[in-house]
Amino acid sequence: MELPFAESYKIKMVETIRRSTREEREEWIKDAHYNLFKLKSEQVFIDLLTDSGTGAMSDKQWSEMMLGDESYAGASSYFKLKDTISEILGFPYFLPTHQGRAAENVLFSALVKAGDIVPGNSHFDTTKGHIEFRKAKAVDCTIDEAFNTTVLHPFKGNINLDKLEDVLKSHPKEKIPFIVVTITCNSSGGQPVSMENLRGVKQIADKYGIMVVFDSARFAENAYFIKTREQGYAGKSIREIVAEMFSYADAMTMSSKKDAIVNMGGFIALRDKALFEKASVFNIMFEGYITYGGMSGRDMNALAQGLREGTEFDYLETRISQVAYLGNRLVDFGVPVQQPFGGHAIFVDAKRFLPHLPKEQFQAQTLAVELYLEGGVRGVEIGALLADRDPETRENRFPALELLRLTIPRRVYTNNHMDYVATALANVFERRNSIIKGLKITGEAPIMRHFTVDLARE
Ligand code: F0G
């Protein structure tokens, strides 16, 4: 018999989680103003809010924590991380930051000014936030297939190169500080970008003399998809694919909380010395001296080790197979999800799940609340709440997709947990026609409102 798939690790330490009753959850979600960010973690049984900083570090990473050098300047931990970044990602310069958005803040402070245009593939919300905060504009050039959850396309994170070239053609070069490519593309459903597309972006960028920056939070998952889906890459190692991917970037921002499997951390890596020096000034102002930039020595050590483990094939296969396991269970129950499945999450299509609710009643958030009530499972809305208001007109932006993201932390839950989640959502799906009222906003922040928004039942 062919041997079945099994995880490439075993469990050394466990953490107790507690189930709750529906009555308790009714109370808690009301107190949280129907915003799942406002729940206490003990009020959640299975937490699929994010895969960011929620992974389980390995024994080797914890060992590295003990070897951290906490010197203010010139710590050995800094050089360990610098060498690892140079070896795996191929960048000669790097700046540590406390997380991904801090890397954006530092790099964009050096590059983005009011009136600029930053084209890319469905910019992540913090990326867009940092662009719009500087009174610049993020222009989405993602391929159209990404916005139809039923279309099967192996690389739904791809940039439409014609759209991109149109943007570059129609604006002066000085107005476009860089193109940002998010790998994998979180906002379109954890969807990968093909090597061919990355190469194409770089060719067009070179033609117009514009920099390419990768938003790299899930670069290793992107490499896994290239290996398993793109012709010519099956025989290459993840590390070889990663090296080629980054050869098409001039700089990168990284949220290390994802594919580098640490609980906190980020960095910027670059090729250009002058830009490194310019960004260093902002790093020192916002994050810390350039050899720690918001990170402890021990955390830089764990991050260096995490970059190695996160780019191993066996680990990635375990990771992405678990996400697909949940996706397949949901498909079997008839639940509409973004396909093919993403790398870090299953994205449930709330417009197809609750078609009878108007978009003004926040379908994906309504579904997130229903799933929480059903089983104590916390997902996250990727829809109109996250899309926020247009900075100029202040009108609500209604994106093409209303998604409920079920984000799987790395090396944390078992497939029994995935079965539980799938069954809970299937139960909601069965009673979907009885969900006749959505939610309305009762209070919101001027930017990045989804974290703190207060809602009430319609
Ligand atoms: N870029 C991408 C593609 C991301 O997914 C994130 C974070 C960031 C940048 C910002 O990094 O959180 O370290 O400051 N995504 C998390 C998520 C929050 O839940 O998807 P950060």
mmCIF file of N, CA, C and O in Angstrom, residues 132 387-398 446:
data_model
loop_
_atom_site.group_PDB
_atom_site.id
_atom_site.type_symbol
_atom_site.label_atom_id
_atom_site.label_comp_id
_atom_site.label_asym_id
_atom_site.label_seq_id
_atom_site.Cartn_x
_atom_site.Cartn_y
_atom_site.Cartn_z
ATOM 1 N N GLU A 132 -1.187 55.462 1.364
ATOM 2 C CA GLU A 132 -2.230 56.509 1.429
ATOM 3 C C GLU A 132 -1.944 57.529 2.537
ATOM 4 O O GLU A 132 -2.269 58.705 2.392
ATOM 5 N N ALA A 387 -11.586 47.030 3.572
ATOM 6 C CA ALA A 387 -11.338 47.928 2.426
ATOM 7 C C ALA A 387 -11.480 49.398 2.814
ATOM 8 O O ALA A 387 -10.975 50.291 2.133
ATOM 9 N N ASP A 388 -12.192 49.640 3.904
ATOM 10 C CA ASP A 388 -12.258 50.991 4.478
ATOM 11 C C ASP A 388 -12.976 51.993 3.565
ATOM 12 O O ASP A 388 -13.615 51.618 2.590
ATOM 13 N N ARG A 389 -12.794 53.271 3.849
ATOM 14 C CA ARG A 389 -13.421 54.309 3.031
ATOM 15 C C ARG A 389 -12.406 54.889 2.056
ATOM 16 O O ARG A 389 -11.218 54.882 2.343
ATOM 17 N N ASP A 390 -12.900 55.421 0.966
ATOM 18 C CA ASP A 390 -12.030 56.130 0.035
ATOM 19 C C ASP A 390 -11.470 57.357 0.757
ATOM 20 O O ASP A 390 -12.243 58.116 1.364
ATOM 21 N N PRO A 391 -10.127 57.537 0.720
ATOM 22 C CA PRO A 391 -9.569 58.650 1.495
ATOM 23 C C PRO A 391 -10.069 60.018 1.029
ATOM 24 O O PRO A 391 -10.122 60.960 1.823
ATOM 25 N N GLU A 392 -10.473 60.132 -0.248
ATOM 26 C CA GLU A 392 -10.940 61.438 -0.730
ATOM 27 C C GLU A 392 -12.443 61.613 -0.531
ATOM 28 O O GLU A 392 -12.893 62.582 0.083
ATOM 29 N N THR A 393 -13.226 60.658 -1.025
ATOM 30 C CA THR A 393 -14.686 60.837 -0.969
ATOM 31 C C THR A 393 -15.269 60.418 0.381
ATOM 32 O O THR A 393 -16.395 60.779 0.707
ATOM 33 N N ARG A 394 -14.523 59.629 1.166
ATOM 34 C CA ARG A 394 -14.972 59.072 2.452
ATOM 35 C C ARG A 394 -16.151 58.116 2.285
ATOM 36 O O ARG A 394 -16.834 57.771 3.258
ATOM 37 N N GLU A 395 -16.399 57.694 1.041
ATOM 38 C CA GLU A 395 -17.451 56.690 0.826
ATOM 39 C C GLU A 395 -16.888 55.314 1.163
ATOM 40 O O GLU A 395 -15.690 55.068 1.000
ATOM 41 N N ASN A 396 -17.754 54.392 1.612
ATOM 42 C CA ASN A 396 -17.334 53.007 1.815
ATOM 43 C C ASN A 396 -16.829 52.429 0.497
ATOM 44 O O ASN A 396 -17.423 52.674 -0.552
ATOM 45 N N ARG A 397 -15.719 51.667 0.571
ATOM 46 C CA ARG A 397 -15.246 50.973 -0.631
ATOM 47 C C ARG A 397 -15.746 49.539 -0.540
ATOM 48 O O ARG A 397 -15.499 48.863 0.464
ATOM 49 N N PHE A 398 -16.449 49.092 -1.581
ATOM 50 C CA PHE A 398 -16.915 47.709 -1.594
ATOM 51 C C PHE A 398 -16.069 46.911 -2.569
ATOM 52 O O PHE A 398 -16.188 47.083 -3.781
ATOM 53 N N PRO A 446 -10.566 56.685 11.723
ATOM 54 C CA PRO A 446 -10.428 57.319 10.409
ATOM 55 C C PRO A 446 -9.598 56.505 9.403
ATOM 56 O O PRO A 446 -9.717 56.702 8.205
#
